[in-house]
CSV table of C-alpha atoms in Angstrom, one decimal:
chain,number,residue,atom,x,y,z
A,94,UNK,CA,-29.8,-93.6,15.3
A,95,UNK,CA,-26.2,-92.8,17.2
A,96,UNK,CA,-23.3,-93.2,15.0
A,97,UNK,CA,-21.5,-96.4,16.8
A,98,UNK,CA,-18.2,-94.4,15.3
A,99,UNK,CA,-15.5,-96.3,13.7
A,100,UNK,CA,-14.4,-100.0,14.5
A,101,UNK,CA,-11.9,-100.3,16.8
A,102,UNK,CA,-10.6,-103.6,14.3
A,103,UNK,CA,-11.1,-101.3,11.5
A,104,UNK,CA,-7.3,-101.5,10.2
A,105,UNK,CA,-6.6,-98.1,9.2
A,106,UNK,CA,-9.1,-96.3,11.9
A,107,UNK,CA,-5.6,-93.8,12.8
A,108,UNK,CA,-4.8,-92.9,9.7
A,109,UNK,CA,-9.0,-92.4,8.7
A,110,UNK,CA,-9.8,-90.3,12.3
A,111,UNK,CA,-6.5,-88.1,11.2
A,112,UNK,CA,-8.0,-87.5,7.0
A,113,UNK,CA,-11.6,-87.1,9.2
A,114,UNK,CA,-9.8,-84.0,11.5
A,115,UNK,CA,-8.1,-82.5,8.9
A,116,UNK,CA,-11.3,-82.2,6.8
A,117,UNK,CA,-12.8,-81.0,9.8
A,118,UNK,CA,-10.1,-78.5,10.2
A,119,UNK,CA,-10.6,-77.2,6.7
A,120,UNK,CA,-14.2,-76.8,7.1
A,121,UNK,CA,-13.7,-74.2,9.6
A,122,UNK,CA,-10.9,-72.9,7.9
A,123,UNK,CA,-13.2,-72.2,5.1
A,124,UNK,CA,-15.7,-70.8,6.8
A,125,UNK,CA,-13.7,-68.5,9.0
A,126,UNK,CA,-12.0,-67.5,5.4
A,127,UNK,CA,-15.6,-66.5,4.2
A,128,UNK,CA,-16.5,-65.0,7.1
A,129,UNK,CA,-13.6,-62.9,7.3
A,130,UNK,CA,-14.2,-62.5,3.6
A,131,UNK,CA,-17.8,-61.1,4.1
A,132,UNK,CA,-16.4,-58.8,6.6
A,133,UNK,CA,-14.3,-57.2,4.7
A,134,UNK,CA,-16.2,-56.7,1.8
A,135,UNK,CA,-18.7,-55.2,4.3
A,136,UNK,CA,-15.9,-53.0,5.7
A,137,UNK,CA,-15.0,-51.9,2.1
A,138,UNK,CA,-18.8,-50.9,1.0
A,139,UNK,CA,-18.9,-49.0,5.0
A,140,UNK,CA,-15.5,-47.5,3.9
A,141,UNK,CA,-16.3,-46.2,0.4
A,142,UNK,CA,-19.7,-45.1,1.7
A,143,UNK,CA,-17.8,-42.6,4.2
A,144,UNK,CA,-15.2,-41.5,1.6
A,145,UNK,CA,-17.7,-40.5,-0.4
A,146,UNK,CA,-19.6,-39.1,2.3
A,147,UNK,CA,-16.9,-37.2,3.5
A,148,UNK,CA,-15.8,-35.7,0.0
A,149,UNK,CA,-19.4,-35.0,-0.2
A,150,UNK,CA,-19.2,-33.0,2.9
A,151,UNK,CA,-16.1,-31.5,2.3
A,152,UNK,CA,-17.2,-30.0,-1.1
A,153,UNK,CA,-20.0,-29.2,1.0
A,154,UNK,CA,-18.2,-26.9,3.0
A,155,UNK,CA,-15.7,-25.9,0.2
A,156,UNK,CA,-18.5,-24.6,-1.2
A,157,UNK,CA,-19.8,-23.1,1.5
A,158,UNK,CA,-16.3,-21.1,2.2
A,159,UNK,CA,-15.9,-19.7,-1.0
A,160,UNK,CA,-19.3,-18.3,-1.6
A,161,UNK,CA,-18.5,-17.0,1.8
A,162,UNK,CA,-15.4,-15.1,1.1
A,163,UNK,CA,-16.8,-14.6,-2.5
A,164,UNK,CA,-19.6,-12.6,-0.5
A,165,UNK,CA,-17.1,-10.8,2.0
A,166,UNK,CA,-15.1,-10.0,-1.1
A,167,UNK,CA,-18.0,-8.5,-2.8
A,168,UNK,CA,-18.7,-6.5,0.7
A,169,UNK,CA,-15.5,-5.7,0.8
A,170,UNK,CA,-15.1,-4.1,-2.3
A,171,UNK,CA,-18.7,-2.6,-1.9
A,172,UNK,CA,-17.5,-0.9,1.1
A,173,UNK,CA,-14.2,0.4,-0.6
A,174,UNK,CA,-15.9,1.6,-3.3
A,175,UNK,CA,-18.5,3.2,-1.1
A,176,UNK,CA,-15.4,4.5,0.7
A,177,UNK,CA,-14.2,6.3,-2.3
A,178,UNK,CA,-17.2,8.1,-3.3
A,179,UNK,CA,-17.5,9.2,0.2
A,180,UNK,CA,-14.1,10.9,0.4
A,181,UNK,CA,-14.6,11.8,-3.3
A,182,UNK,CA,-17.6,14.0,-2.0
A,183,UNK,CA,-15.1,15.5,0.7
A,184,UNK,CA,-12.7,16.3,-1.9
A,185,UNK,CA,-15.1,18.2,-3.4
A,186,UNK,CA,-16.1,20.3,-0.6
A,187,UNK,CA,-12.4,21.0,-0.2
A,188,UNK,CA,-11.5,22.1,-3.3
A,189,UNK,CA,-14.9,24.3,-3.9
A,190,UNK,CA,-14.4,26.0,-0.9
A,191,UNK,CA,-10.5,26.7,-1.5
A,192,UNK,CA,-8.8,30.1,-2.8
A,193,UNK,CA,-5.8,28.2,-3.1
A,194,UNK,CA,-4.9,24.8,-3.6
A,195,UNK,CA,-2.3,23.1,-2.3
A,196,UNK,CA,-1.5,19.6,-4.2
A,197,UNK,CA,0.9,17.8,-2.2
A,198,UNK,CA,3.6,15.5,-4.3
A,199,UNK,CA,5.6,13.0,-3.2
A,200,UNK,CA,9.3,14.3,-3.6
A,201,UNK,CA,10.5,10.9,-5.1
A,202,UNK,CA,7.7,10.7,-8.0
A,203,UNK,CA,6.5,13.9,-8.3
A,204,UNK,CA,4.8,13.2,-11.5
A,205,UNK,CA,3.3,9.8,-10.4
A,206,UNK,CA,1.7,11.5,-7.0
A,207,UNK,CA,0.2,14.7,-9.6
A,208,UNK,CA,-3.9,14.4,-9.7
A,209,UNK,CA,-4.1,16.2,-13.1
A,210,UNK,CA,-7.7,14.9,-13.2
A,211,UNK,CA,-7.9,17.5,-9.7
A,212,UNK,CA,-6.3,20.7,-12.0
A,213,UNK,CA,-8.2,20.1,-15.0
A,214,UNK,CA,-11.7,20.7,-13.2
A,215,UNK,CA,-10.1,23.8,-11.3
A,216,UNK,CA,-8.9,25.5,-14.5
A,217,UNK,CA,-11.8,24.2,-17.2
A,218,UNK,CA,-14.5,25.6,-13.7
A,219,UNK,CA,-13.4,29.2,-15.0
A,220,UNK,CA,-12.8,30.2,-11.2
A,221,UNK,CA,-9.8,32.0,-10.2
A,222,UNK,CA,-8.5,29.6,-7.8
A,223,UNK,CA,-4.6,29.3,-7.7
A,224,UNK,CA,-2.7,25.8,-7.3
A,225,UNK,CA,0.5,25.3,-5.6
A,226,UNK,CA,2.4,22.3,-5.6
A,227,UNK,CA,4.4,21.2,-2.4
A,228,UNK,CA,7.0,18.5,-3.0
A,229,UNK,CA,6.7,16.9,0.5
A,230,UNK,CA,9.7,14.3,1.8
A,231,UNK,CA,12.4,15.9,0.3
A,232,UNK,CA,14.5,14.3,3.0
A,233,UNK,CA,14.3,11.1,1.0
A,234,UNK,CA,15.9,12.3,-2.4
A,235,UNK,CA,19.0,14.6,-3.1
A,236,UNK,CA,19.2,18.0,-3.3
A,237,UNK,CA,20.4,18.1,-7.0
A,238,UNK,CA,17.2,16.0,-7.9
A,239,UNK,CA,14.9,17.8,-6.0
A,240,UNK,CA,16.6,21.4,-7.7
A,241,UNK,CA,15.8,19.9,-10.6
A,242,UNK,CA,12.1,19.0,-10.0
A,243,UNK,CA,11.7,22.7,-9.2
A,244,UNK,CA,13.0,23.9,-12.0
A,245,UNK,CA,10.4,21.0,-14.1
A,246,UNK,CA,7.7,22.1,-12.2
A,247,UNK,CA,7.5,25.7,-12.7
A,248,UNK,CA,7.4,25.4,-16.2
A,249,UNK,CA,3.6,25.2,-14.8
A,250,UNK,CA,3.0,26.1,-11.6
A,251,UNK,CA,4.5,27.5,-8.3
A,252,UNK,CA,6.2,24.6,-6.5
A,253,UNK,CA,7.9,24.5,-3.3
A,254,UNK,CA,10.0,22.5,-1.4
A,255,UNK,CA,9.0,20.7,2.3
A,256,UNK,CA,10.0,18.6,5.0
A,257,UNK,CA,7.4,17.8,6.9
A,258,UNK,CA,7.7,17.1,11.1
A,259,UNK,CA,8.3,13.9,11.9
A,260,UNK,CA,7.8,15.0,16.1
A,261,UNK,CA,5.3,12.9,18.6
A,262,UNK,CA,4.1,15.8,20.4
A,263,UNK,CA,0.9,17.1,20.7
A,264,UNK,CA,2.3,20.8,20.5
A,265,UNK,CA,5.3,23.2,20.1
A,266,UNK,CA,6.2,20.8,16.9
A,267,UNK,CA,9.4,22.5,15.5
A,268,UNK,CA,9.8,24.0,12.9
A,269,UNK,CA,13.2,25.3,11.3
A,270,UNK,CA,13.9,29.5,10.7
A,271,UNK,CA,17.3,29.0,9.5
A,272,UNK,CA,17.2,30.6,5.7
A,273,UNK,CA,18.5,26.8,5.0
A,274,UNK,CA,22.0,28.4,4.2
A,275,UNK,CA,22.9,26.7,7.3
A,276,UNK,CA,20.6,23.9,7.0
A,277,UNK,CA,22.9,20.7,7.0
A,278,UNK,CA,22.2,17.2,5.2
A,279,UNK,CA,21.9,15.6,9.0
A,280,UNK,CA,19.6,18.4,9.7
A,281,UNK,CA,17.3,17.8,7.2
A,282,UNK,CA,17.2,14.0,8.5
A,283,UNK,CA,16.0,15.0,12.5
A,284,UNK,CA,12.3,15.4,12.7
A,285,UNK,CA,12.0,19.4,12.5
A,286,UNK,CA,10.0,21.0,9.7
A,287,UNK,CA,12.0,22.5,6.9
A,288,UNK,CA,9.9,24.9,3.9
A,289,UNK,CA,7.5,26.2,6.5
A,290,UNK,CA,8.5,29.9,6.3
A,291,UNK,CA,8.7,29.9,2.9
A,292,UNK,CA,5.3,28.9,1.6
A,293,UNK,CA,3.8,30.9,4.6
A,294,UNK,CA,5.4,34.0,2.8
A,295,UNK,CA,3.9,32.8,-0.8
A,296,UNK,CA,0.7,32.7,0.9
A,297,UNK,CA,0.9,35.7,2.4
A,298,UNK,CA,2.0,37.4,-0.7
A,299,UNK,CA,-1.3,36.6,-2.2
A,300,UNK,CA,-3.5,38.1,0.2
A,301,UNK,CA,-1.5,40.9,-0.4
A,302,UNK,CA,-2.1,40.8,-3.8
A,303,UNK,CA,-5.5,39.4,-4.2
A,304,UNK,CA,-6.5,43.0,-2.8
A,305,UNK,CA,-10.5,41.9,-2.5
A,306,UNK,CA,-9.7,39.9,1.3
A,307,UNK,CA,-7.6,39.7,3.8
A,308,UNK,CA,-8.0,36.4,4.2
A,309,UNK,CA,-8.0,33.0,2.2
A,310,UNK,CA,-8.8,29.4,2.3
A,311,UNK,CA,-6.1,26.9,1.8
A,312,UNK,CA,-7.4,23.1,0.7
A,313,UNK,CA,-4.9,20.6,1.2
A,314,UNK,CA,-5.6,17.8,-1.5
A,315,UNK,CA,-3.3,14.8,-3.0
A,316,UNK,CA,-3.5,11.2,-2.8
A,317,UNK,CA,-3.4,9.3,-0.1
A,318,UNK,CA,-0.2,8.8,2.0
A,319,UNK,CA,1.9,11.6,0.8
A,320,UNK,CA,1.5,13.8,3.8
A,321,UNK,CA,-1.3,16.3,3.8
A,322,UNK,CA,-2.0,16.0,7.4
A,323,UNK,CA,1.6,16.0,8.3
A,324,UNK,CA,2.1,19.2,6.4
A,325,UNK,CA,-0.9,20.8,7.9
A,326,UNK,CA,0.3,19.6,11.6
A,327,UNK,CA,4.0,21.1,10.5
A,328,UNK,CA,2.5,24.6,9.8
A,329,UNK,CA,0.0,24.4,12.5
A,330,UNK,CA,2.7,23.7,14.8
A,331,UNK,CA,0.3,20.9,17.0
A,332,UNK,CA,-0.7,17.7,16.0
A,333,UNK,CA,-4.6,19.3,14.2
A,334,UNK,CA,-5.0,16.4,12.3
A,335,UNK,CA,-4.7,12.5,12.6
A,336,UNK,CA,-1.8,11.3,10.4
A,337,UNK,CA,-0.8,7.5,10.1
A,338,UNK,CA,1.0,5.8,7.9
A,339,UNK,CA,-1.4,3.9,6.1
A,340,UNK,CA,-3.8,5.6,3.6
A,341,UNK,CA,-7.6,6.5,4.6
A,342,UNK,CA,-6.3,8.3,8.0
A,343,UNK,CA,-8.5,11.4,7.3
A,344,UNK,CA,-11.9,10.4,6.4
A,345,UNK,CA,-13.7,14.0,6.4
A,346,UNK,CA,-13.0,17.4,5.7
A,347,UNK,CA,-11.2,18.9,8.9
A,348,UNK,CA,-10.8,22.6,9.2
A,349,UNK,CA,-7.8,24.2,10.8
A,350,UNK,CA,-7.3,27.6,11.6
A,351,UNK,CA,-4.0,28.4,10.8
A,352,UNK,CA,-4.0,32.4,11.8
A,353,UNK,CA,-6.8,35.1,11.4
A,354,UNK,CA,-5.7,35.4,7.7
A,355,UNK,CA,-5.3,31.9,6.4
A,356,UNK,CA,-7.7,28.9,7.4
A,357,UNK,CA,-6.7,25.0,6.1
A,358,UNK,CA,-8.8,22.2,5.1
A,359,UNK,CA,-7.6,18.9,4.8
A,360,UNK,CA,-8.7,16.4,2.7
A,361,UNK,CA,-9.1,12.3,2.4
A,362,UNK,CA,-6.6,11.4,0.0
A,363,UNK,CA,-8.4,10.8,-3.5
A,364,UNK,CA,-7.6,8.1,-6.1
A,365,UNK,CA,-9.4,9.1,-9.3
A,366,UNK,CA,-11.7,6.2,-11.0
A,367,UNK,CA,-8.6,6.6,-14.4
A,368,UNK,CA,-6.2,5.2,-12.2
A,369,UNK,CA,-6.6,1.2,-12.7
A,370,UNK,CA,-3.1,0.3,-12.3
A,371,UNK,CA,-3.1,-1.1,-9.5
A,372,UNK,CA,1.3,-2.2,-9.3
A,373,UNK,CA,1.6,1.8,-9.2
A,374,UNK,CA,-1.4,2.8,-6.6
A,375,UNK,CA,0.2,0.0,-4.5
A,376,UNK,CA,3.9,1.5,-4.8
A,377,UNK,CA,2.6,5.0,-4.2
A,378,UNK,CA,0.8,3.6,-0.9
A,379,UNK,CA,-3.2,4.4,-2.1
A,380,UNK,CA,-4.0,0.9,-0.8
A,381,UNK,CA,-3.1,-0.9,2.8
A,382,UNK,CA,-1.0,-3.7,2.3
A,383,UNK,CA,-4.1,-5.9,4.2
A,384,UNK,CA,-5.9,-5.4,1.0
A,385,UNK,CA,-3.3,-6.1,-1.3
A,386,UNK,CA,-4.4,-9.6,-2.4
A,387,UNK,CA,-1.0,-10.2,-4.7
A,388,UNK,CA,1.3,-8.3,-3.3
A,389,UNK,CA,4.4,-10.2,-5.9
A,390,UNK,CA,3.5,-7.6,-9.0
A,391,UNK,CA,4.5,-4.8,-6.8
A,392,UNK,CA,7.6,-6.3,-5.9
A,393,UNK,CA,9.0,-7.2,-9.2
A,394,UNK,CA,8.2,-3.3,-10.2
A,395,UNK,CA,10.5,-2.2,-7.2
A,396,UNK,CA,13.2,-4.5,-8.4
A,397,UNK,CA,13.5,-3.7,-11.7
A,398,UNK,CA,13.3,-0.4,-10.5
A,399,UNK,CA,16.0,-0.5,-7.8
A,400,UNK,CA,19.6,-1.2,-8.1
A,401,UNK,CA,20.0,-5.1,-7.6
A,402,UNK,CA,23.2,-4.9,-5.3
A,403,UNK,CA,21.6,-2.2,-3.5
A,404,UNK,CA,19.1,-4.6,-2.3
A,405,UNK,CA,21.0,-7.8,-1.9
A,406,UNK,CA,23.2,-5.7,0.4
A,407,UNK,CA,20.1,-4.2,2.2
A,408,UNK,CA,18.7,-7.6,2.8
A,409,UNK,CA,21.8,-9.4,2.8
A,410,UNK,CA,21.1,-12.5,-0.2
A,411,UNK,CA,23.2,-13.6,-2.4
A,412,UNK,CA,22.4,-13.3,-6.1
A,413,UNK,CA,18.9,-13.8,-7.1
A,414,UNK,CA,17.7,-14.9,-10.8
A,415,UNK,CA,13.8,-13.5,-10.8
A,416,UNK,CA,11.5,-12.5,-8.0
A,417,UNK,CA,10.3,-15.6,-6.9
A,418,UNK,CA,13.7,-16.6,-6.2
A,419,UNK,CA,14.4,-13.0,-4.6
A,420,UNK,CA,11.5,-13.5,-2.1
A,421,UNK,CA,12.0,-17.4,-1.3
A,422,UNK,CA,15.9,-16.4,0.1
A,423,UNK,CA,14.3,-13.6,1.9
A,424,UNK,CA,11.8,-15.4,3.5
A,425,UNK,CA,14.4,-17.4,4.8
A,426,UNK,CA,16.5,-14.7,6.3
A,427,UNK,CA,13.6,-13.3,7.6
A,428,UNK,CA,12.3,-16.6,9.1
A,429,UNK,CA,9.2,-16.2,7.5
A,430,UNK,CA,8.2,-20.0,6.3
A,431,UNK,CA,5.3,-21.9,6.4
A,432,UNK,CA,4.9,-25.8,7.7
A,433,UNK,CA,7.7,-28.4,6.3
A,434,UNK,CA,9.6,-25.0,6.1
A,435,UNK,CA,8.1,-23.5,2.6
A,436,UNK,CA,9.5,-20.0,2.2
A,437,UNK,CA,6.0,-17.5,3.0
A,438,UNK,CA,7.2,-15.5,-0.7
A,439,UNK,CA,3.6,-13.6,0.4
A,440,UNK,CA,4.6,-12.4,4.0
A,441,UNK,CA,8.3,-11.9,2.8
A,442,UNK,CA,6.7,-9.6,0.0
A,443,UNK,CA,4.6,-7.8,2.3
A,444,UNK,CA,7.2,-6.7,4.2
A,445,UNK,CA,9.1,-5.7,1.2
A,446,UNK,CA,6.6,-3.1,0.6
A,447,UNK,CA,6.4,-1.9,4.0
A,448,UNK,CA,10.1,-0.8,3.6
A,449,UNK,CA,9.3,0.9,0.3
A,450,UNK,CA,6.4,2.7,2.0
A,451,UNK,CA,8.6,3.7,4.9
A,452,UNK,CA,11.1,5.1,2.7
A,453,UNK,CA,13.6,2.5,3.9
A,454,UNK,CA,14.2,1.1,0.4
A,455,UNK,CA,16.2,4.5,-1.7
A,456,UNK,CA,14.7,5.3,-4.9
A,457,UNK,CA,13.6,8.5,-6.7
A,458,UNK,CA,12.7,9.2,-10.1
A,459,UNK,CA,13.9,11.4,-12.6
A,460,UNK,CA,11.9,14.6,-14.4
A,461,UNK,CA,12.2,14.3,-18.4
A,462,UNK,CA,14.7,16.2,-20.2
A,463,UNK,CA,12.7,18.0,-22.1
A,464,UNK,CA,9.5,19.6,-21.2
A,465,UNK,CA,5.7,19.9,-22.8
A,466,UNK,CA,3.3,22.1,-21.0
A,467,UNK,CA,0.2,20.0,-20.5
A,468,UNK,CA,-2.7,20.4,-22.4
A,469,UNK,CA,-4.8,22.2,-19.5
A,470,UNK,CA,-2.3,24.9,-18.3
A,471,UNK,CA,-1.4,27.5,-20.8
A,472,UNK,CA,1.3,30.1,-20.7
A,473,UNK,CA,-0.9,32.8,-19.8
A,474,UNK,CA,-1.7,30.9,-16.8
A,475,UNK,CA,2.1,30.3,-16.2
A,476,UNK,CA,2.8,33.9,-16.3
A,477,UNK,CA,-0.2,35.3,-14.1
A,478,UNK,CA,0.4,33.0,-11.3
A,479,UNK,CA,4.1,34.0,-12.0
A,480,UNK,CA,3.7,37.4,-11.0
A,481,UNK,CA,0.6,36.5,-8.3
A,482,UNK,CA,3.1,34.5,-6.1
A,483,UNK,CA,6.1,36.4,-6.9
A,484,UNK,CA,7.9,33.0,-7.8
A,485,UNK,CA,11.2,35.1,-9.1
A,486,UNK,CA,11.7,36.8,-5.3
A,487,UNK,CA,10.7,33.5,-3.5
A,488,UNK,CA,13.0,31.4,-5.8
A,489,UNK,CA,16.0,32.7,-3.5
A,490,UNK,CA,15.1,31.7,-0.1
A,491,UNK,CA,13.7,28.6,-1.8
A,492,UNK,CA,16.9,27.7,-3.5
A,493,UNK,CA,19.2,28.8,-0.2
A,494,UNK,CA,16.6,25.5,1.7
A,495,UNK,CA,18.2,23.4,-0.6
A,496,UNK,CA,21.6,24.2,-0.2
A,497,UNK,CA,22.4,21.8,2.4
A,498,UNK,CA,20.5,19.0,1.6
């Protein structure tokens, strides 16, 4: 039956319809409240589902990644390694079929660049195959230093000192006659070959001696970076070999006809398996800056072994307390920064080493004041090899290269 509705004589029928629309009112209030209510507890369960969805997926993919790179890393140092004993093969080729070998040295760490593990076989094989060592760059240190690394070094063996070309062309690469007398400090600094004449008359003086050939085999062996190929192109006078300026250029043994009495091989530079620091491998250039994965180690060495205001002027930073620091104000002068403007210490490091690589950043070392012949090289071996290369004759015209350093 109809609800007839409230009496019209019904004396408070206002005041009761206004109580009866405001409870009305309320009951959709409510349930709009627990609707909304419901909605949202919905949205939350959606929400918390997809969070964990998502971190599920992203772990996922971390995951993913990083037994990726994990892999490429392992690939990476397969192929290195593989990479070694490849060139270490080629080594061996060079320095079996030598008569002479020719260990080039870095001028600025003469003893750091020497691969004794390289003379020990040659002497302990019972062959009579000499060794010569060729202090390359001597541009980059001075002339007292580099007198004085001479004078260190043959305590032991015959040593020389070279400048290596620095020219583009592919021929006619110059190469300096003046008996250095004349030689001048800004001389030394253009890109002609300096030392050329005088380790072509050592060589020459032993196939005079040798008296069984006329002719020998030079192998040109060192680790990589300190300018084998560049010494090889200097005496060649053309470009015979592919230099660059990051290590693992030469890959096989290249031979190189030098004249009809001397022929040249060069060699992959060679980092023996003893050598596990890898600071110094990376500070004598053995490894390319792309596989440097902390490149800061390095960085600190060359600070602590360069003079501090010699850098800050170089780079132009104020004082500096460690090398974090050091590398956070040079990655802002260098602009190198990273989002929200974080200083790139990484990139800023990298190109730290690429000045000491380059040479840009001065520093040499110093031989020890007092010298011990090495366990592997005995006098008698000092003294024969003195009198097969005629060191006492050649020390002259050597000694007159360095004058004007």
């Amino acid at each position: 039956k109809k609800d007839p509705g409230i009496p019209n004589l019904y004396p408070f029928k206002e005041q009761l319809l206004r109580q009866m629309e405001e409870r009305k009112l309320r009951i959709e209030q409510d349930r709009e409240r627990r609707k909304l209510e419901r909605h949202e507890e919905l949205s939350k369960r959606r929400d918390l589902k997809s969070i964990q969805a998502d971190a599920e997926r992203r772990a996922e993919e971390f995951n993913n990644r990083h037994s990726m790179q994990d892999s490429n890393k392992k690939s990476h140092f397969f192929f290195i390694e593989q990479s070694r004993k490849q060139y270490y093969k080629e080594f061996k080729k060079v320095v079996e079929a030598a008569d002479v070998i020719l260990q080039v040295l870095d001028a600025r760490d003469p003893l750091g660049c020497r691969c004794l593990e390289v003379e020990r076989a040659i002497f302990s094989s019972g062959s009579k195959k000499k060794l010569v060592l060729l202090l390359n760059k001597i541009d980059l240190i001075p002339r007292d230093n580099i007198e004085k690394w001479l004078k260190y070094l043959r305590n032991e063996l015959p040593a020389i000192a070279f400048k290596a070309s620095t020219q583009s062309q592919k021929d006619h690469i110059a190469r300096s006659k003046v008996a250095v007398t004349t030689a001048s400090k800004n001389s030394l600094n253009a890109s002609i070959c300096y030392g050329a004449d005088t380790l072509m008359k050592l060589l020459s003086n032993y196939c005079r001696n040798l008296g069984l050939k006329t002719s020998i085999t030079v192998g040109v062996v060192g680790l990589p970076n300190v300018g084998k190929s560049s010494v090889i192109n200097s005496l060649k006078r053309s470009r015979a070999c592919t230099v660059g300026s990051e290590p693992g250029v030469t890959k096989n043994m290249q031979e190189i006809n030098l004249d009809k009495h001397i022929k040249l091989l060069d060699s992959p530079g060679i980092v023996m398996s003893k050598r596990n620091d890898n600071t110094g491998l990376i500070l004598r250039n053995c490894v390319k800056l792309d596989e440097v994965q902390d490149p800061i180690p390095a960085v600190e060495a060359i600070l602590k072994r360069c003079n501090r205001q010699q850098i800050m002027e170089k780079y132009c930073i104020p004082e500096y307390n460690n090398v974090n620091d050091f590398l956070s104000l040079l990655a802002h002068r260098l602009g190198r920064l990273k989002k929200g403007g974080i200083p790139n210490v990484e990139a800023a490091a990298k190109s730290i080493l690429t000045d000491w690589n380059s040479g840009k950043i001065s520093y040499y070392t110093h031989p020890p004041e007092q010298h011990k012949l090495p366990s592997h090289i005995s006098a008698e071996i000092v003294t024969e090899w003195s009198q097969a290369f005629d060191i006492v004759s050649s020390a002259l015209t050597i000694t007159r290269t360095l004058i004007h350093l």
